[in-house]
Amino acid sequence: MTETKGYAVHEAGTDFSPFNFERREVGPHDILIDIEYAGICHSDIHQAKDEWKDSMPTSYPLVPGHEIVGRVAKVGSDVTKFKVGDIAGIGCFVDSCRECPNCKNGQEQFCFKQAAFTYNGTEMDRVTKTYGGYSNNYVIDENYALKVKTEGDLKGVAPLLCAGITTFSPLRRFKVGPGQKVGIVGLGGLGHMGVKLAVAMGAEVTIFSTSPKKEADAKSLGAHHFVVTSDPANLAPLAGTFNFILDTVSADHDVNPYLNLLGVGGAMVVVGVPSSPNAVHNLSLIFGNKTLSGSLIGGIPETQEMLDFCAEHNITSDVEVITPDRIAEAYDRTIKSDVRYRFVIDMTAE
Ligand code: NAP
Ligand code: ZN
């Protein structure tokens, strides 16, 4: 077995503490990754606090972390994609059935048998519990690990494995590009990646934020406009002017004011997962032939495409690096929307 040192929360509402566990031996198709950085996604917080208990209850002890980057320390005998010393990434799932139409189409996140999520799930044997990247290593089948070409700023690469792909995928699906007006709602971990990616794709980007103090950062992220949403009067003049809006907000909020900003044929995609359902009047969609959609991360081929796109365009996440003893503080600050713009844990720090 592979000895692993991680950080776990043992029940909802408690703090993280060191937690040692075992991962499987490196099999013929596996690689062992020594983890360098793990990003803190708001989904980690939702699950650590069991906020999705109705749909995805948390199994404790929970070692979160699905934005993982590190170096390959060992390869199985049949591995062809990686060699020792390569930089590799792990996102939100580590295996799937490989046989269903969704797996065959590179949409493994929608595996008919349900993908093996990186944590708070099980391997495909449905018995072995998965533990995430708030730990010093991971054993993964090479086909579910991603190749990272960026040599430099590895800490800024970790968040691409979830925040990056979750925003890249819907921007690509709705063919965002030059001449289009794009809105990003919520300037947090996902939101700031959405801005960088939409700008790189050539769109005119507006940030919708509840935090006026983030305006100065908006420009450095490449956004063209910044709108404070706490005053509805700021939205009124923008009605009907957007081609595409990506809503990344983690807390309960009304989506109808944003649907109102879409032009004819416009689309809005929600990726945030607040605990309560939203009420959308059909007329909000009927007038203007509008589309309201969701999006879940991305499959392995698209995640690799995103990483390559980011390497080509020099895109990484803006991060605050912390040591593992500061996870609770990072969670509190993220919940208060006080993150610039992703906390990343240095997993090489003791
Ligand atoms: P985050 O870093 O905490 O950012 C969320 C942002 O939402 C905040 O920075 C804030 O931006 C805004 N916000 C927070 N509370 C708000 C409120 N009460 N009203 C309006 N806006 C508010 O979170 P994240 O890691 O980007 O994740 C965002 C959401 O996406 C989470 O629910 C997460 O679980 C989900 N997620 C989904 C997927 C997927 O595949 N669909 C993948 C990853 C994460 P401002 O300060 O600018 O207002
Ligand atoms: Zn995530």
GROMACS .gro file of C-alpha atoms and ligand atoms in nm:
model
  399
    1MET     CA    1   0.000   0.000   0.000
    2THR     CA    2   0.096   0.366  -0.037
    3GLU     CA    3   0.118   0.564   0.287
    4THR     CA    4  -0.043   0.907   0.264
    5LYS     CA    5  -0.046   1.205   0.499
    6GLY     CA    6  -0.354   1.420   0.464
    7TYR     CA    7  -0.580   1.666   0.639
    8ALA     CA    8  -0.936   1.564   0.718
    9VAL     CA    9  -1.251   1.704   0.869
   10HIS     CA   10  -1.418   1.435   1.083
   11GLU     CA   11  -1.770   1.575   1.112
   12ALA     CA   12  -1.963   1.878   0.984
   13GLY     CA   13  -1.859   2.198   1.157
   14THR     CA   14  -1.528   2.073   1.296
   15ASP     CA   15  -1.177   2.182   1.200
   16PHE     CA   16  -0.918   2.002   0.990
   17SER     CA   17  -0.661   1.778   1.155
   18PRO     CA   18  -0.378   1.557   1.026
   19PHE     CA   19  -0.510   1.222   0.901
   20ASN     CA   20  -0.293   0.935   0.780
   21PHE     CA   21  -0.441   0.679   0.542
   22GLU     CA   22  -0.341   0.436   0.267
   23ARG     CA   23  -0.388   0.454  -0.106
   24ARG     CA   24  -0.351   0.150  -0.332
   25GLU     CA   25  -0.017   0.021  -0.460
   26VAL     CA   26   0.087   0.167  -0.794
   27GLY     CA   27  -0.065  -0.078  -1.045
   28PRO     CA   28   0.054  -0.135  -1.405
   29HIS     CA   29  -0.154   0.157  -1.540
   30ASP     CA   30  -0.112   0.386  -1.238
   31ILE     CA   31   0.113   0.675  -1.154
   32LEU     CA   32   0.203   0.807  -0.808
   33ILE     CA   33   0.195   1.185  -0.789
   34ASP     CA   34   0.376   1.370  -0.510
   35ILE     CA   35   0.136   1.659  -0.460
   36GLU     CA   36   0.284   2.010  -0.450
   37TYR     CA   37  -0.027   2.230  -0.448
   38ALA     CA   38  -0.398   2.175  -0.386
   39GLY     CA   39  -0.648   2.454  -0.452
   40ILE     CA   40  -0.940   2.529  -0.219
   41CYS     CA   41  -1.260   2.521  -0.424
   42HIS     CA   42  -1.589   2.639  -0.273
   43SER     CA   43  -1.718   2.286  -0.344
   44ASP     CA   44  -1.467   2.165  -0.081
   45ILE     CA   45  -1.631   2.402   0.167
   46HIS     CA   46  -1.987   2.299   0.072
   47GLN     CA   47  -1.893   1.933   0.129
   48ALA     CA   48  -1.681   1.983   0.444
   49LYS     CA   49  -1.988   2.151   0.594
   50ASP     CA   50  -2.228   1.892   0.445
   51GLU     CA   51  -2.422   2.169   0.268
   52TRP     CA   52  -2.528   1.932  -0.011
   53LYS     CA   53  -2.661   1.667   0.228
   54ASP     CA   54  -2.988   1.627   0.035
   55SER     CA   55  -2.821   1.538  -0.296
   56MET     CA   56  -2.457   1.447  -0.216
   57PRO     CA   57  -2.418   1.374   0.157
   58THR     CA   58  -2.066   1.396   0.289
   59SER     CA   59  -1.891   1.080   0.404
   60TYR     CA   60  -1.654   1.160   0.691
   61PRO     CA   61  -1.363   1.162   0.745
   62LEU     CA   62  -1.338   1.392   0.444
   63VAL     CA   63  -1.007   1.486   0.281
   64PRO     CA   64  -1.112   1.744   0.018
   65GLY     CA   65  -0.910   1.871  -0.276
   66HIS     CA   66  -0.973   1.831  -0.649
   67GLU     CA   67  -0.740   2.097  -0.785
   68ILE     CA   68  -0.418   1.903  -0.764
   69VAL     CA   69  -0.078   1.951  -0.921
   70GLY     CA   70   0.246   1.771  -0.848
   71ARG     CA   71   0.529   1.561  -0.984
   72VAL     CA   72   0.517   1.201  -1.097
   73ALA     CA   73   0.721   0.999  -0.846
   74LYS     CA   74   0.652   0.646  -0.974
   75VAL     CA   75   0.499   0.490  -1.286
   76GLY     CA   76   0.343   0.146  -1.335
   77SER     CA   77   0.493  -0.103  -1.581
   78ASP     CA   78   0.241  -0.029  -1.860
   79VAL     CA   79   0.231   0.352  -1.828
   80THR     CA   80   0.304   0.537  -2.152
   81LYS     CA   81   0.173   0.892  -2.098
   82PHE     CA   82   0.399   0.993  -1.804
   83LYS     CA   83   0.752   0.941  -1.684
   84VAL     CA   84   0.902   1.005  -1.342
   85GLY     CA   85   0.958   1.379  -1.289
   86ASP     CA   86   0.676   1.494  -1.519
   87ILE     CA   87   0.426   1.749  -1.386
   88ALA     CA   88   0.076   1.606  -1.361
   89GLY     CA   89  -0.264   1.732  -1.256
   90ILE     CA   90  -0.576   1.573  -1.108
   91GLY     CA   91  -0.921   1.728  -1.129
   92CYS     CA   92  -1.260   1.630  -0.991
   93PHE     CA   93  -1.270   1.260  -1.084
   94VAL     CA   94  -1.012   0.981  -1.095
   95ASP     CA   95  -1.190   0.702  -1.285
   96SER     CA   96  -1.513   0.610  -1.466
   97CYS     CA   97  -1.659   0.300  -1.635
   98ARG     CA   98  -1.486   0.372  -1.971
   99GLU     CA   99  -1.763   0.188  -2.160
  100CYS     CA  100  -2.078   0.401  -2.155
  101PRO     CA  101  -2.153   0.651  -2.433
  102ASN     CA  102  -2.053   0.946  -2.214
  103CYS     CA  103  -1.717   0.793  -2.121
  104LYS     CA  104  -1.654   0.704  -2.485
  105ASN     CA  105  -1.736   1.066  -2.583
  106GLY     CA  106  -1.487   1.213  -2.336
  107GLN     CA  107  -1.763   1.326  -2.099
  108GLU     CA  108  -1.653   1.101  -1.815
  109GLN     CA  109  -1.800   1.338  -1.557
  110PHE     CA  110  -2.140   1.208  -1.674
  111CYS     CA  111  -2.046   0.837  -1.664
  112PHE     CA  112  -2.364   0.626  -1.652
  113LYS     CA  113  -2.220   0.436  -1.357
  114GLN     CA  114  -2.109   0.764  -1.195
  115ALA     CA  115  -1.745   0.866  -1.212
  116ALA     CA  116  -1.517   0.799  -0.917
  117PHE     CA  117  -1.495   1.147  -0.768
  118THR     CA  118  -1.154   1.251  -0.640
  119TYR     CA  119  -1.290   1.270  -0.285
  120ASN     CA  120  -1.620   1.213  -0.106
  121GLY     CA  121  -1.677   0.920  -0.338
  122THR     CA  122  -1.556   0.569  -0.409
  123GLU     CA  123  -1.336   0.404  -0.666
  124MET     CA  124  -1.528   0.216  -0.939
  125ASP     CA  125  -1.530  -0.093  -0.709
  126ARG     CA  126  -1.784   0.120  -0.514
  127VAL     CA  127  -1.611   0.012  -0.193
  128THR     CA  128  -1.279   0.193  -0.167
  129LYS     CA  129  -1.334   0.543  -0.038
  130THR     CA  130  -1.159   0.828  -0.222
  131TYR     CA  131  -0.960   1.094  -0.041
  132GLY     CA  132  -0.861   1.418  -0.212
  133GLY     CA  133  -0.562   1.640  -0.263
  134TYR     CA  134  -0.525   1.797   0.081
  135SER     CA  135  -0.259   1.527   0.112
  136ASN     CA  136   0.097   1.456   0.007
  137ASN     CA  137   0.033   1.205  -0.273
  138TYR     CA  138  -0.227   1.042  -0.502
  139VAL     CA  139  -0.229   0.712  -0.695
  140ILE     CA  140  -0.428   0.746  -1.018
  141ASP     CA  141  -0.472   0.562  -1.348
  142GLU     CA  142  -0.265   0.752  -1.606
  143ASN     CA  143  -0.570   0.803  -1.830
  144TYR     CA  144  -0.739   1.018  -1.565
  145ALA     CA  145  -0.435   1.236  -1.489
  146LEU     CA  146  -0.363   1.547  -1.693
  147LYS     CA  147  -0.038   1.658  -1.848
  148VAL     CA  148   0.083   2.001  -1.737
  149LYS     CA  149   0.315   2.183  -1.976
  150THR     CA  150   0.371   2.493  -1.760
  151GLU     CA  151   0.706   2.462  -1.584
  152GLY     CA  152   0.700   2.789  -1.388
  153ASP     CA  153   0.415   2.898  -1.164
  154LEU     CA  154   0.281   2.559  -1.053
  155LYS     CA  155   0.081   2.705  -0.764
  156GLY     CA  156  -0.127   2.902  -1.012
  157VAL     CA  157  -0.185   2.588  -1.220
  158ALA     CA  158  -0.360   2.385  -0.948
  159PRO     CA  159  -0.690   2.584  -0.965
  160LEU     CA  160  -0.712   2.525  -1.340
  161LEU     CA  161  -0.805   2.163  -1.266
  162CYS     CA  162  -1.149   2.269  -1.141
  163ALA     CA  163  -1.202   2.647  -1.160
  164GLY     CA  164  -1.033   2.655  -1.501
  165ILE     CA  165  -1.222   2.371  -1.668
  166THR     CA  166  -1.557   2.464  -1.508
  167THR     CA  167  -1.543   2.805  -1.674
  168PHE     CA  168  -1.363   2.702  -1.996
  169SER     CA  169  -1.617   2.432  -2.086
  170PRO     CA  170  -1.932   2.650  -2.101
  171LEU     CA  171  -1.743   2.937  -2.268
  172ARG     CA  172  -1.639   2.693  -2.541
  173ARG     CA  173  -1.981   2.522  -2.567
  174PHE     CA  174  -2.148   2.859  -2.632
  175LYS     CA  175  -1.868   2.960  -2.871
  176VAL     CA  176  -1.767   3.276  -2.687
  177GLY     CA  177  -1.534   3.489  -2.899
  178PRO     CA  178  -1.459   3.828  -3.052
  179GLY     CA  179  -1.752   4.067  -3.088
  180GLN     CA  180  -1.945   3.909  -2.802
  181LYS     CA  181  -2.047   4.066  -2.474
  182VAL     CA  182  -1.991   3.828  -2.186
  183GLY     CA  183  -2.092   3.873  -1.822
  184ILE     CA  184  -1.930   3.688  -1.533
  185VAL     CA  185  -2.135   3.691  -1.212
  186GLY     CA  186  -1.928   3.657  -0.891
  187LEU     CA  187  -1.558   3.736  -0.879
  188GLY     CA  188  -1.420   3.444  -0.680
  189GLY     CA  189  -1.214   3.142  -0.777
  190LEU     CA  190  -1.430   3.039  -1.073
  191GLY     CA  191  -1.523   3.395  -1.166
  192HIS     CA  192  -1.167   3.522  -1.200
  193MET     CA  193  -1.077   3.225  -1.422
  194GLY     CA  194  -1.390   3.292  -1.628
  195VAL     CA  195  -1.272   3.651  -1.683
  196LYS     CA  196  -0.921   3.551  -1.787
  197LEU     CA  197  -1.045   3.281  -2.025
  198ALA     CA  198  -1.324   3.489  -2.183
  199VAL     CA  199  -1.080   3.778  -2.239
  200ALA     CA  200  -0.828   3.536  -2.398
  201MET     CA  201  -1.108   3.410  -2.626
  202GLY     CA  202  -1.157   3.769  -2.745
  203ALA     CA  203  -1.485   3.866  -2.574
  204GLU     CA  204  -1.579   4.198  -2.413
  205VAL     CA  205  -1.613   4.105  -2.047
  206THR     CA  206  -1.819   4.258  -1.767
  207ILE     CA  207  -1.785   4.145  -1.405
  208PHE     CA  208  -2.099   4.151  -1.187
  209SER     CA  209  -1.990   4.163  -0.825
  210THR     CA  210  -2.128   4.232  -0.479
  211SER     CA  211  -1.783   4.355  -0.370
  212PRO     CA  212  -1.706   4.716  -0.480
  213LYS     CA  213  -1.351   4.681  -0.346
  214LYS     CA  214  -1.271   4.424  -0.616
  215GLU     CA  215  -1.310   4.685  -0.890
  216ALA     CA  216  -0.940   4.773  -0.895
  217ASP     CA  217  -0.849   4.407  -0.952
  218ALA     CA  218  -1.103   4.367  -1.230
  219LYS     CA  219  -0.892   4.566  -1.475
  220SER     CA  220  -0.573   4.375  -1.401
  221LEU     CA  221  -0.764   4.053  -1.468
  222GLY     CA  222  -0.847   4.194  -1.811
  223ALA     CA  223  -1.215   4.277  -1.758
  224HIS     CA  224  -1.353   4.568  -1.958
  225HIS     CA  225  -1.636   4.669  -1.720
  226PHE     CA  226  -1.724   4.620  -1.353
  227VAL     CA  227  -2.080   4.643  -1.219
  228VAL     CA  228  -2.173   4.643  -0.850
  229THR     CA  229  -2.489   4.434  -0.822
  230SER     CA  230  -2.611   4.542  -0.479
  231ASP     CA  231  -2.786   4.840  -0.643
  232PRO     CA  232  -3.040   4.714  -0.905
  233ALA     CA  233  -3.021   5.057  -1.074
  234ASN     CA  234  -2.675   4.957  -1.201
  235LEU     CA  235  -2.826   4.668  -1.401
  236ALA     CA  236  -3.121   4.852  -1.558
  237PRO     CA  237  -2.931   5.023  -1.845
  238LEU     CA  238  -2.771   4.689  -1.943
  239ALA     CA  239  -3.099   4.504  -2.011
  240GLY     CA  240  -3.092   4.298  -2.332
  241THR     CA  241  -2.726   4.365  -2.411
  242PHE     CA  242  -2.538   4.040  -2.333
  243ASN     CA  243  -2.471   3.738  -2.555
  244PHE     CA  244  -2.359   3.512  -2.273
  245ILE     CA  245  -2.355   3.520  -1.892
  246LEU     CA  246  -2.173   3.277  -1.663
  247ASP     CA  247  -2.308   3.272  -1.306
  248THR     CA  248  -2.048   3.142  -1.058
  249VAL     CA  249  -2.215   3.256  -0.733
  250SER     CA  250  -2.187   3.007  -0.444
  251ALA     CA  251  -2.471   3.148  -0.228
  252ASP     CA  252  -2.850   3.174  -0.272
  253HIS     CA  253  -2.938   3.459  -0.510
  254ASP     CA  254  -3.197   3.550  -0.773
  255VAL     CA  255  -3.091   3.466  -1.133
  256ASN     CA  256  -3.383   3.654  -1.296
  257PRO     CA  257  -3.211   3.995  -1.302
  258TYR     CA  258  -2.927   3.839  -1.505
  259LEU     CA  259  -3.161   3.664  -1.751
  260ASN     CA  260  -3.301   4.011  -1.812
  261LEU     CA  261  -2.957   4.126  -1.928
  262LEU     CA  262  -2.944   3.871  -2.213
  263GLY     CA  263  -3.020   3.981  -2.568
  264VAL     CA  264  -3.230   3.779  -2.814
  265GLY     CA  265  -3.094   3.424  -2.834
  266GLY     CA  266  -2.861   3.488  -2.540
  267ALA     CA  267  -2.755   3.215  -2.300
  268MET     CA  268  -2.683   3.201  -1.931
  269VAL     CA  269  -2.500   2.913  -1.768
  270VAL     CA  270  -2.508   2.849  -1.394
  271VAL     CA  271  -2.212   2.667  -1.240
  272GLY     CA  272  -2.249   2.774  -0.875
  273VAL     CA  273  -2.428   2.534  -0.643
  274PRO     CA  274  -2.616   2.728  -0.372
  275SER     CA  275  -2.819   2.509  -0.137
  276SER     CA  276  -3.167   2.639  -0.234
  277PRO     CA  277  -3.346   2.604  -0.570
  278ASN     CA  278  -3.399   2.907  -0.791
  279ALA     CA  279  -3.736   3.031  -0.916
  280VAL     CA  280  -3.734   3.116  -1.286
  281HIS     CA  281  -4.050   3.237  -1.459
  282ASN     CA  282  -4.087   3.080  -1.804
  283LEU     CA  283  -4.156   3.427  -1.945
  284SER     CA  284  -3.801   3.530  -1.848
  285LEU     CA  285  -3.682   3.276  -2.105
  286ILE     CA  286  -3.967   3.301  -2.358
  287PHE     CA  287  -3.922   3.672  -2.425
  288GLY     CA  288  -3.596   3.673  -2.621
  289ASN     CA  289  -3.566   3.298  -2.693
  290LYS     CA  290  -3.316   3.272  -2.409
  291THR     CA  291  -3.130   2.965  -2.286
  292LEU     CA  292  -3.064   2.881  -1.921
  293SER     CA  293  -2.818   2.596  -1.879
  294GLY     CA  294  -2.590   2.432  -1.626
  295SER     CA  295  -2.242   2.291  -1.664
  296LEU     CA  296  -2.038   2.037  -1.470
  297ILE     CA  297  -1.658   2.065  -1.487
  298GLY     CA  298  -1.544   1.896  -1.813
  299GLY     CA  299  -1.424   1.560  -1.943
  300ILE     CA  300  -1.061   1.452  -1.963
  301PRO     CA  301  -1.002   1.557  -2.329
  302GLU     CA  302  -1.151   1.904  -2.272
  303THR     CA  303  -0.960   1.947  -1.944
  304GLN     CA  304  -0.638   1.871  -2.133
  305GLU     CA  305  -0.744   2.119  -2.404
  306MET     CA  306  -0.801   2.383  -2.134
  307LEU     CA  307  -0.458   2.322  -1.975
  308ASP     CA  308  -0.293   2.351  -2.316
  309PHE     CA  309  -0.493   2.668  -2.393
  310CYS     CA  310  -0.380   2.818  -2.061
  311ALA     CA  311  -0.015   2.722  -2.122
  312GLU     CA  312  -0.034   2.881  -2.468
  313HIS     CA  313  -0.196   3.202  -2.341
  314ASN     CA  314   0.012   3.221  -2.022
  315ILE     CA  315  -0.295   3.192  -1.803
  316THR     CA  316  -0.270   3.080  -1.442
  317SER     CA  317  -0.485   3.149  -1.138
  318ASP     CA  318  -0.413   3.439  -0.900
  319VAL     CA  319  -0.346   3.261  -0.573
  320GLU     CA  320  -0.274   3.307  -0.205
  321VAL     CA  321  -0.056   3.020  -0.087
  322ILE     CA  322  -0.115   2.887   0.263
  323THR     CA  323   0.026   2.610   0.482
  324PRO     CA  324  -0.212   2.327   0.582
  325ASP     CA  325  -0.259   2.465   0.935
  326ARG     CA  326  -0.444   2.765   0.784
  327ILE     CA  327  -0.723   2.580   0.599
  328ALA     CA  328  -0.994   2.693   0.845
  329GLU     CA  329  -0.892   3.057   0.805
  330ALA     CA  330  -0.894   3.021   0.425
  331TYR     CA  331  -1.245   2.869   0.438
  332ASP     CA  332  -1.373   3.159   0.651
  333ARG     CA  333  -1.224   3.417   0.419
  334THR     CA  334  -1.358   3.241   0.106
  335ILE     CA  335  -1.709   3.234   0.255
  336LYS     CA  336  -1.678   3.610   0.317
  337SER     CA  337  -1.581   3.659  -0.052
  338ASP     CA  338  -1.240   3.771   0.073
  339VAL     CA  339  -1.017   3.564  -0.152
  340ARG     CA  340  -0.777   3.704  -0.414
  341TYR     CA  341  -0.870   3.482  -0.597
  342ARG     CA  342  -0.795   3.125  -0.495
  343PHE     CA  343  -0.638   2.981  -0.184
  344VAL     CA  344  -0.386   2.711  -0.264
  345ILE     CA  345  -0.235   2.483  -0.001
  346ASP     CA  346   0.137   2.411  -0.022
  347MET     CA  347   0.128   2.036   0.038
  348THR     CA  348   0.506   2.014   0.064
  349ALA     CA  349   0.491   2.219   0.387
  350GLU     CA  350   0.474   2.006   0.702
  351NAP     P1  351  -1.580   3.148  -0.440
  351NAP     O1  352  -1.435   3.160  -0.470
  351NAP     O2  353  -1.623   3.154  -0.298
  351NAP     O3  354  -1.656   3.259  -0.527
  351NAP     C1  355  -1.793   3.278  -0.521
  351NAP     C2  356  -1.824   3.424  -0.546
  351NAP     O4  357  -1.965   3.441  -0.542
  351NAP     C3  358  -1.773   3.517  -0.437
  351NAP     O5  359  -1.638   3.555  -0.454
  351NAP     C4  360  -1.865   3.637  -0.454
  351NAP     O6  361  -1.820   3.722  -0.559
  351NAP     C5  362  -1.995   3.573  -0.499
  351NAP     N1  363  -2.090   3.565  -0.386
  351NAP     C6  364  -2.070   3.505  -0.267
  351NAP     N2  365  -2.178   3.517  -0.188
  351NAP     C7  366  -2.269   3.587  -0.261
  351NAP     C8  367  -2.402   3.631  -0.237
  351NAP     N3  368  -2.463   3.607  -0.119
  351NAP     N4  369  -2.468   3.698  -0.336
  351NAP     C9  370  -2.407   3.723  -0.453
  351NAP     N5  371  -2.280   3.685  -0.481
  351NAP    C10  372  -2.214   3.618  -0.386
  351NAP     O7  373  -1.637   3.009  -0.496
  351NAP     P2  374  -1.587   2.923  -0.622
  351NAP     O8  375  -1.486   2.824  -0.575
  351NAP     O9  376  -1.560   3.014  -0.734
  351NAP    O10  377  -1.720   2.836  -0.650
  351NAP    C11  378  -1.839   2.900  -0.688
  351NAP    C12  379  -1.954   2.800  -0.691
  351NAP    O11  380  -1.934   2.708  -0.799
  351NAP    C13  381  -1.965   2.712  -0.567
  351NAP    O12  382  -2.103   2.695  -0.536
  351NAP    C14  383  -1.902   2.580  -0.608
  351NAP    O13  384  -1.952   2.470  -0.536
  351NAP    C15  385  -1.946   2.574  -0.753
  351NAP     N6  386  -1.867   2.489  -0.840
  351NAP    C16  387  -1.931   2.426  -0.941
  351NAP    C17  388  -1.861   2.350  -1.032
  351NAP    C18  389  -1.932   2.287  -1.147
  351NAP    O14  390  -1.877   2.198  -1.211
  351NAP     N7  391  -2.052   2.330  -1.179
  351NAP    C19  392  -1.723   2.335  -1.019
  351NAP    C20  393  -1.659   2.402  -0.916
  351NAP    C21  394  -1.732   2.480  -0.827
  351NAP     P3  395  -1.830   3.883  -0.547
  351NAP    O15  396  -1.751   3.918  -0.423
  351NAP    O16  397  -1.768   3.930  -0.672
  351NAP    O17  398  -1.975   3.914  -0.538
  352ZN      ZN  399  -1.409   2.254  -0.757
   0.00000   0.00000   0.00000
